[in-house]
Amino acid sequence: DEAEEKKKQELRLQGQKELADWYAQREAALKVASEANRKAEAEHLAAFAKSQGDGAQWDEVAKLCGDGKTAKGGKDVSRLKSLLLHLKEQQAK
């Protein structure tokens, strides 16, 4: 009976040690993951800021307007494009 209690106590101690080790590994994995996420977010924000800087919006709008050529039966957007380019030049001043 005493041997059985001793074995139970050893198993409890072993279980507590394994649980503590698991929590330590989990904390380490979470720390690594959160650092990686912070780094990825910083890189993403830097790339986004670079893509949205100094007239990038106007370049995107001009690209969407096309090169001024109209397809057969398409709408003529040359007036819209010239107006947008004029606004872009005014904003640059």
mmCIF file of N, CA and C in Angstrom:
data_model
loop_
_atom_site.group_PDB
_atom_site.id
_atom_site.type_symbol
_atom_site.label_atom_id
_atom_site.label_comp_id
_atom_site.label_asym_id
_atom_site.label_seq_id
_atom_site.Cartn_x
_atom_site.Cartn_y
_atom_site.Cartn_z
ATOM 1 N N ASP A 1 0.833 -1.196 0.000
ATOM 2 C CA ASP A 1 0.000 0.000 0.000
ATOM 3 C C ASP A 1 0.873 1.253 0.000
ATOM 4 N N GLU A 2 1.952 1.199 0.812
ATOM 5 C CA GLU A 2 2.873 2.332 0.872
ATOM 6 C C GLU A 2 3.628 2.481 -0.446
ATOM 7 N N ALA A 3 3.969 1.397 -1.086
ATOM 8 C CA ALA A 3 4.664 1.422 -2.375
ATOM 9 C C ALA A 3 3.755 2.025 -3.446
ATOM 10 N N GLU A 4 2.480 1.698 -3.362
ATOM 11 C CA GLU A 4 1.516 2.245 -4.323
ATOM 12 C C GLU A 4 1.392 3.761 -4.163
ATOM 13 N N GLU A 5 1.342 4.254 -2.948
ATOM 14 C CA GLU A 5 1.265 5.695 -2.685
ATOM 15 C C GLU A 5 2.535 6.387 -3.180
ATOM 16 N N LYS A 6 3.676 5.752 -2.962
ATOM 17 C CA LYS A 6 4.941 6.315 -3.425
ATOM 18 C C LYS A 6 4.954 6.401 -4.949
ATOM 19 N N LYS A 7 4.462 5.387 -5.624
ATOM 20 C CA LYS A 7 4.412 5.380 -7.089
ATOM 21 C C LYS A 7 3.457 6.465 -7.604
ATOM 22 N N LYS A 8 2.301 6.629 -6.916
ATOM 23 C CA LYS A 8 1.347 7.686 -7.296
ATOM 24 C C LYS A 8 1.993 9.059 -7.158
ATOM 25 N N GLN A 9 2.726 9.252 -6.055
ATOM 26 C CA GLN A 9 3.380 10.541 -5.825
ATOM 27 C C GLN A 9 4.433 10.809 -6.907
ATOM 28 N N GLU A 10 5.189 9.785 -7.284
ATOM 29 C CA GLU A 10 6.184 9.936 -8.344
ATOM 30 C C GLU A 10 5.522 10.294 -9.670
ATOM 31 N N LEU A 11 4.402 9.633 -9.965
ATOM 32 C CA LEU A 11 3.671 9.934 -11.206
ATOM 33 C C LEU A 11 3.123 11.357 -11.195
ATOM 34 N N ARG A 12 2.639 11.823 -10.040
ATOM 35 C CA ARG A 12 2.140 13.206 -9.933
ATOM 36 C C ARG A 12 3.277 14.195 -10.184
ATOM 37 N N LEU A 13 4.425 13.943 -9.576
ATOM 38 C CA LEU A 13 5.563 14.835 -9.773
ATOM 39 C C LEU A 13 6.029 14.835 -11.225
ATOM 40 N N GLN A 14 6.040 13.664 -11.836
ATOM 41 C CA GLN A 14 6.427 13.570 -13.238
ATOM 42 C C GLN A 14 5.420 14.323 -14.120
ATOM 43 N N GLY A 15 4.143 14.175 -13.813
ATOM 44 C CA GLY A 15 3.105 14.880 -14.571
ATOM 45 C C GLY A 15 3.218 16.386 -14.423
ATOM 46 N N GLN A 16 3.497 16.856 -13.208
ATOM 47 C CA GLN A 16 3.658 18.286 -12.987
ATOM 48 C C GLN A 16 4.865 18.823 -13.746
ATOM 49 N N LYS A 17 5.950 18.052 -13.758
ATOM 50 C CA LYS A 17 7.154 18.473 -14.491
ATOM 51 C C LYS A 17 6.871 18.542 -15.986
ATOM 52 N N GLU A 18 6.204 17.525 -16.519
ATOM 53 C CA GLU A 18 5.872 17.522 -17.948
ATOM 54 C C GLU A 18 4.955 18.680 -18.307
ATOM 55 N N LEU A 19 4.006 18.982 -17.430
ATOM 56 C CA LEU A 19 3.098 20.098 -17.678
ATOM 57 C C LEU A 19 3.849 21.431 -17.661
ATOM 58 N N ALA A 20 4.766 21.583 -16.713
ATOM 59 C CA ALA A 20 5.568 22.805 -16.656
ATOM 60 C C ALA A 20 6.435 22.939 -17.912
ATOM 61 N N ASP A 21 7.018 21.838 -18.375
ATOM 62 C CA ASP A 21 7.824 21.863 -19.601
ATOM 63 C C ASP A 21 6.964 22.242 -20.808
ATOM 64 N N TRP A 22 5.762 21.698 -20.859
ATOM 65 C CA TRP A 22 4.860 21.998 -21.982
ATOM 66 C C TRP A 22 4.506 23.488 -22.002
ATOM 67 N N TYR A 23 4.197 24.047 -20.815
ATOM 68 C CA TYR A 23 3.882 25.469 -20.747
ATOM 69 C C TYR A 23 5.071 26.326 -21.163
ATOM 70 N N ALA A 24 6.285 25.925 -20.776
ATOM 71 C CA ALA A 24 7.480 26.669 -21.164
ATOM 72 C C ALA A 24 7.673 26.630 -22.678
ATOM 73 N N GLN A 25 7.486 25.461 -23.289
ATOM 74 C CA GLN A 25 7.607 25.350 -24.745
ATOM 75 C C GLN A 25 6.533 26.169 -25.450
ATOM 76 N N ARG A 26 5.340 26.155 -24.900
ATOM 77 C CA ARG A 26 4.230 26.915 -25.493
ATOM 78 C C ARG A 26 4.518 28.405 -25.440
ATOM 79 N N GLU A 27 4.995 28.896 -24.305
ATOM 80 C CA GLU A 27 5.334 30.311 -24.161
ATOM 81 C C GLU A 27 6.424 30.712 -25.156
ATOM 82 N N ALA A 28 7.433 29.853 -25.312
ATOM 83 C CA ALA A 28 8.509 30.144 -26.260
ATOM 84 C C ALA A 28 7.978 30.204 -27.688
ATOM 85 N N ALA A 29 7.101 29.271 -28.046
ATOM 86 C CA ALA A 29 6.530 29.251 -29.399
ATOM 87 C C ALA A 29 5.663 30.483 -29.641
ATOM 88 N N LEU A 30 4.886 30.882 -28.638
ATOM 89 C CA LEU A 30 4.052 32.078 -28.779
ATOM 90 C C LEU A 30 4.903 33.335 -28.928
ATOM 91 N N LYS A 31 5.988 33.394 -28.179
ATOM 92 C CA LYS A 31 6.872 34.563 -28.270
ATOM 93 C C LYS A 31 7.487 34.662 -29.663
ATOM 94 N N VAL A 32 7.953 33.535 -30.191
ATOM 95 C CA VAL A 32 8.545 33.525 -31.531
ATOM 96 C C VAL A 32 7.496 33.924 -32.576
ATOM 97 N N ALA A 33 6.301 33.386 -32.458
ATOM 98 C CA ALA A 33 5.241 33.693 -33.420
ATOM 99 C C ALA A 33 4.847 35.167 -33.363
ATOM 100 N N SER A 34 4.753 35.719 -32.158
ATOM 101 C CA SER A 34 4.353 37.123 -32.053
ATOM 102 C C SER A 34 5.444 38.041 -32.597
ATOM 103 N N GLU A 35 6.707 37.703 -32.381
ATOM 104 C CA GLU A 35 7.803 38.495 -32.950
ATOM 105 C C GLU A 35 7.763 38.445 -34.476
ATOM 106 N N ALA A 36 7.519 37.263 -35.027
ATOM 107 C CA ALA A 36 7.433 37.123 -36.486
ATOM 108 C C ALA A 36 6.254 37.933 -37.033
ATOM 109 N N ASN A 37 5.134 37.919 -36.322
ATOM 110 C CA ASN A 37 3.965 38.687 -36.761
ATOM 111 C C ASN A 37 4.235 40.188 -36.715
ATOM 112 N N ARG A 38 4.894 40.644 -35.655
ATOM 113 C CA ARG A 38 5.226 42.076 -35.567
ATOM 114 C C ARG A 38 6.149 42.501 -36.702
ATOM 115 N N LYS A 39 7.139 41.667 -37.000
ATOM 116 C CA LYS A 39 8.072 41.980 -38.081
ATOM 117 C C LYS A 39 7.352 42.015 -39.427
ATOM 118 N N ALA A 40 6.494 41.025 -39.668
ATOM 119 C CA ALA A 40 5.743 40.982 -40.930
ATOM 120 C C ALA A 40 4.811 42.181 -41.054
ATOM 121 N N GLU A 41 4.191 42.580 -39.938
ATOM 122 C CA GLU A 41 3.297 43.740 -39.976
ATOM 123 C C GLU A 41 4.078 45.014 -40.277
ATOM 124 N N ALA A 42 5.255 45.168 -39.672
ATOM 125 C CA ALA A 42 6.068 46.356 -39.925
ATOM 126 C C ALA A 42 6.496 46.415 -41.388
ATOM 127 N N GLU A 43 6.884 45.279 -41.954
ATOM 128 C CA GLU A 43 7.267 45.236 -43.367
ATOM 129 C C GLU A 43 6.083 45.578 -44.259
ATOM 130 N N HIS A 44 4.911 45.048 -43.915
ATOM 131 C CA HIS A 44 3.713 45.319 -44.707
ATOM 132 C C HIS A 44 3.354 46.806 -44.659
ATOM 133 N N LEU A 45 3.411 47.390 -43.476
ATOM 134 C CA LEU A 45 3.083 48.813 -43.351
ATOM 135 C C LEU A 45 4.077 49.682 -44.100
ATOM 136 N N ALA A 46 5.354 49.315 -44.069
ATOM 137 C CA ALA A 46 6.363 50.085 -44.805
ATOM 138 C C ALA A 46 6.120 49.990 -46.309
ATOM 139 N N ALA A 47 5.810 48.795 -46.796
ATOM 140 C CA ALA A 47 5.539 48.622 -48.228
ATOM 141 C C ALA A 47 4.276 49.375 -48.638
ATOM 142 N N PHE A 48 3.258 49.353 -47.773
ATOM 143 C CA PHE A 48 2.016 50.056 -48.081
ATOM 144 C C PHE A 48 2.250 51.565 -48.117
ATOM 145 N N ALA A 49 3.002 52.079 -47.149
ATOM 146 C CA ALA A 49 3.288 53.518 -47.117
ATOM 147 C C ALA A 49 4.090 53.936 -48.346
ATOM 148 N N LYS A 50 5.025 53.079 -48.763
ATOM 149 C CA LYS A 50 5.820 53.385 -49.947
ATOM 150 C C LYS A 50 4.950 53.405 -51.203
ATOM 151 N N SER A 51 4.015 52.461 -51.283
ATOM 152 C CA SER A 51 3.160 52.395 -52.473
ATOM 153 C C SER A 51 2.135 53.521 -52.500
ATOM 154 N N GLN A 52 1.830 54.108 -51.348
ATOM 155 C CA GLN A 52 0.835 55.174 -51.293
ATOM 156 C C GLN A 52 1.456 56.569 -51.219
ATOM 157 N N GLY A 53 2.764 56.658 -51.319
ATOM 158 C CA GLY A 53 3.433 57.947 -51.167
ATOM 159 C C GLY A 53 3.430 58.777 -52.437
ATOM 160 N N ASP A 54 3.645 60.079 -52.288
ATOM 161 C CA ASP A 54 3.905 61.081 -53.326
ATOM 162 C C ASP A 54 3.310 60.811 -54.705
ATOM 163 N N GLY A 55 2.036 60.996 -54.825
ATOM 164 C CA GLY A 55 1.382 60.937 -56.119
ATOM 165 C C GLY A 55 1.072 59.543 -56.631
ATOM 166 N N ALA A 56 1.257 58.551 -55.822
ATOM 167 C CA ALA A 56 0.990 57.187 -56.279
ATOM 168 C C ALA A 56 -0.480 57.008 -56.636
ATOM 169 N N GLN A 57 -1.351 57.706 -55.898
ATOM 170 C CA GLN A 57 -2.779 57.590 -56.194
ATOM 171 C C GLN A 57 -3.086 58.142 -57.587
ATOM 172 N N TRP A 58 -2.445 59.262 -57.928
ATOM 173 C CA TRP A 58 -2.700 59.849 -59.245
ATOM 174 C C TRP A 58 -2.177 58.936 -60.348
ATOM 175 N N ASP A 59 -1.051 58.317 -60.118
ATOM 176 C CA ASP A 59 -0.524 57.390 -61.123
ATOM 177 C C ASP A 59 -1.465 56.215 -61.329
ATOM 178 N N GLU A 60 -2.035 55.733 -60.235
ATOM 179 C CA GLU A 60 -2.975 54.615 -60.323
ATOM 180 C C GLU A 60 -4.234 55.033 -61.092
ATOM 181 N N VAL A 61 -4.730 56.228 -60.831
ATOM 182 C CA VAL A 61 -5.921 56.724 -61.540
ATOM 183 C C VAL A 61 -5.616 56.889 -63.024
ATOM 184 N N ALA A 62 -4.447 57.447 -63.348
ATOM 185 C CA ALA A 62 -4.077 57.628 -64.751
ATOM 186 C C ALA A 62 -3.949 56.277 -65.455
ATOM 187 N N LYS A 63 -3.430 55.287 -64.753
ATOM 188 C CA LYS A 63 -3.292 53.949 -65.342
ATOM 189 C C LYS A 63 -4.669 53.350 -65.623
ATOM 190 N N LEU A 64 -5.609 53.578 -64.701
ATOM 191 C CA LEU A 64 -6.955 53.048 -64.894
ATOM 192 C C LEU A 64 -7.676 53.718 -66.058
ATOM 193 N N CYS A 65 -7.342 54.970 -66.344
ATOM 194 C CA CYS A 65 -7.979 55.680 -67.459
ATOM 195 C C CYS A 65 -7.489 55.161 -68.804
ATOM 196 N N GLY A 66 -6.380 54.497 -68.820
ATOM 197 C CA GLY A 66 -5.877 53.939 -70.068
ATOM 198 C C GLY A 66 -5.007 54.934 -70.800
ATOM 199 N N ASP A 67 -4.693 54.621 -72.036
ATOM 200 C CA ASP A 67 -3.782 55.461 -72.823
ATOM 201 C C ASP A 67 -4.521 56.406 -73.766
ATOM 202 N N GLY A 68 -5.797 56.550 -73.606
ATOM 203 C CA GLY A 68 -6.564 57.481 -74.432
ATOM 204 C C GLY A 68 -7.169 56.833 -75.665
ATOM 205 N N LYS A 69 -6.769 55.635 -75.997
ATOM 206 C CA LYS A 69 -7.337 54.949 -77.154
ATOM 207 C C LYS A 69 -8.682 54.359 -76.757
ATOM 208 N N THR A 70 -9.613 54.461 -77.642
ATOM 209 C CA THR A 70 -10.931 53.894 -77.365
ATOM 210 C C THR A 70 -11.156 52.688 -78.260
ATOM 211 N N ALA A 71 -11.768 51.708 -77.678
ATOM 212 C CA ALA A 71 -12.120 50.531 -78.467
ATOM 213 C C ALA A 71 -13.355 50.861 -79.293
ATOM 214 N N LYS A 72 -13.586 50.071 -80.317
ATOM 215 C CA LYS A 72 -14.748 50.298 -81.163
ATOM 216 C C LYS A 72 -16.003 50.161 -80.304
ATOM 217 N N GLY A 73 -16.776 51.219 -80.252
ATOM 218 C CA GLY A 73 -18.002 51.211 -79.463
ATOM 219 C C GLY A 73 -17.755 51.541 -77.994
ATOM 220 N N GLY A 74 -16.496 51.798 -77.614
ATOM 221 C CA GLY A 74 -16.183 52.121 -76.218
ATOM 222 C C GLY A 74 -16.383 53.604 -75.945
ATOM 223 N N LYS A 75 -16.330 53.960 -74.682
ATOM 224 C CA LYS A 75 -16.504 55.359 -74.314
ATOM 225 C C LYS A 75 -15.183 56.105 -74.423
ATOM 226 N N ASP A 76 -15.273 57.363 -74.779
ATOM 227 C CA ASP A 76 -14.091 58.210 -74.885
ATOM 228 C C ASP A 76 -13.792 58.794 -73.500
ATOM 229 N N VAL A 77 -12.647 58.447 -72.934
ATOM 230 C CA VAL A 77 -12.283 58.926 -71.597
ATOM 231 C C VAL A 77 -11.146 59.937 -71.661
ATOM 232 N N SER A 78 -10.847 60.449 -72.850
ATOM 233 C CA SER A 78 -9.721 61.375 -72.976
ATOM 234 C C SER A 78 -9.975 62.669 -72.198
ATOM 235 N N ARG A 79 -11.198 63.142 -72.190
ATOM 236 C CA ARG A 79 -11.514 64.368 -71.431
ATOM 237 C C ARG A 79 -11.321 64.113 -69.931
ATOM 238 N N LEU A 80 -11.798 62.987 -69.451
ATOM 239 C CA LEU A 80 -11.632 62.639 -68.043
ATOM 240 C C LEU A 80 -10.155 62.525 -67.692
ATOM 241 N N LYS A 81 -9.389 61.897 -68.565
ATOM 242 C CA LYS A 81 -7.961 61.737 -68.293
ATOM 243 C C LYS A 81 -7.267 63.089 -68.278
ATOM 244 N N SER A 82 -7.578 63.955 -69.211
ATOM 245 C CA SER A 82 -6.934 65.271 -69.223
ATOM 246 C C SER A 82 -7.310 66.069 -67.976
ATOM 247 N N LEU A 83 -8.554 65.947 -67.528
ATOM 248 C CA LEU A 83 -8.979 66.630 -66.304
ATOM 249 C C LEU A 83 -8.220 66.095 -65.085
ATOM 250 N N LEU A 84 -8.084 64.785 -64.998
ATOM 251 C CA LEU A 84 -7.355 64.190 -63.880
ATOM 252 C C LEU A 84 -5.878 64.576 -63.894
ATOM 253 N N LEU A 85 -5.273 64.593 -65.076
ATOM 254 C CA LEU A 85 -3.871 65.006 -65.161
ATOM 255 C C LEU A 85 -3.714 66.474 -64.773
ATOM 256 N N HIS A 86 -4.676 67.294 -65.133
ATOM 257 C CA HIS A 86 -4.651 68.709 -64.746
ATOM 258 C C HIS A 86 -4.738 68.846 -63.220
ATOM 259 N N LEU A 87 -5.631 68.073 -62.621
ATOM 260 C CA LEU A 87 -5.749 68.101 -61.156
ATOM 261 C C LEU A 87 -4.464 67.611 -60.486
ATOM 262 N N LYS A 88 -3.850 66.610 -61.075
ATOM 263 C CA LYS A 88 -2.593 66.090 -60.529
ATOM 264 C C LYS A 88 -1.510 67.167 -60.563
ATOM 265 N N GLU A 89 -1.421 67.886 -61.667
ATOM 266 C CA GLU A 89 -0.417 68.941 -61.776
ATOM 267 C C GLU A 89 -0.685 70.072 -60.795
ATOM 268 N N GLN A 90 -1.968 70.404 -60.595
ATOM 269 C CA GLN A 90 -2.310 71.459 -59.629
ATOM 270 C C GLN A 90 -1.930 71.053 -58.215
ATOM 271 N N GLN A 91 -2.149 69.794 -57.868
ATOM 272 C CA GLN A 91 -1.828 69.346 -56.523
ATOM 273 C C GLN A 91 -0.314 69.324 -56.298
ATOM 274 N N ALA A 92 0.460 69.038 -57.340
ATOM 275 C CA ALA A 92 1.907 68.981 -57.207
ATOM 276 C C ALA A 92 2.502 70.360 -56.918
ATOM 277 N N LYS A 93 1.796 71.432 -57.287
ATOM 278 C CA LYS A 93 2.325 72.795 -57.088
ATOM 279 C C LYS A 93 2.236 73.234 -55.661
#
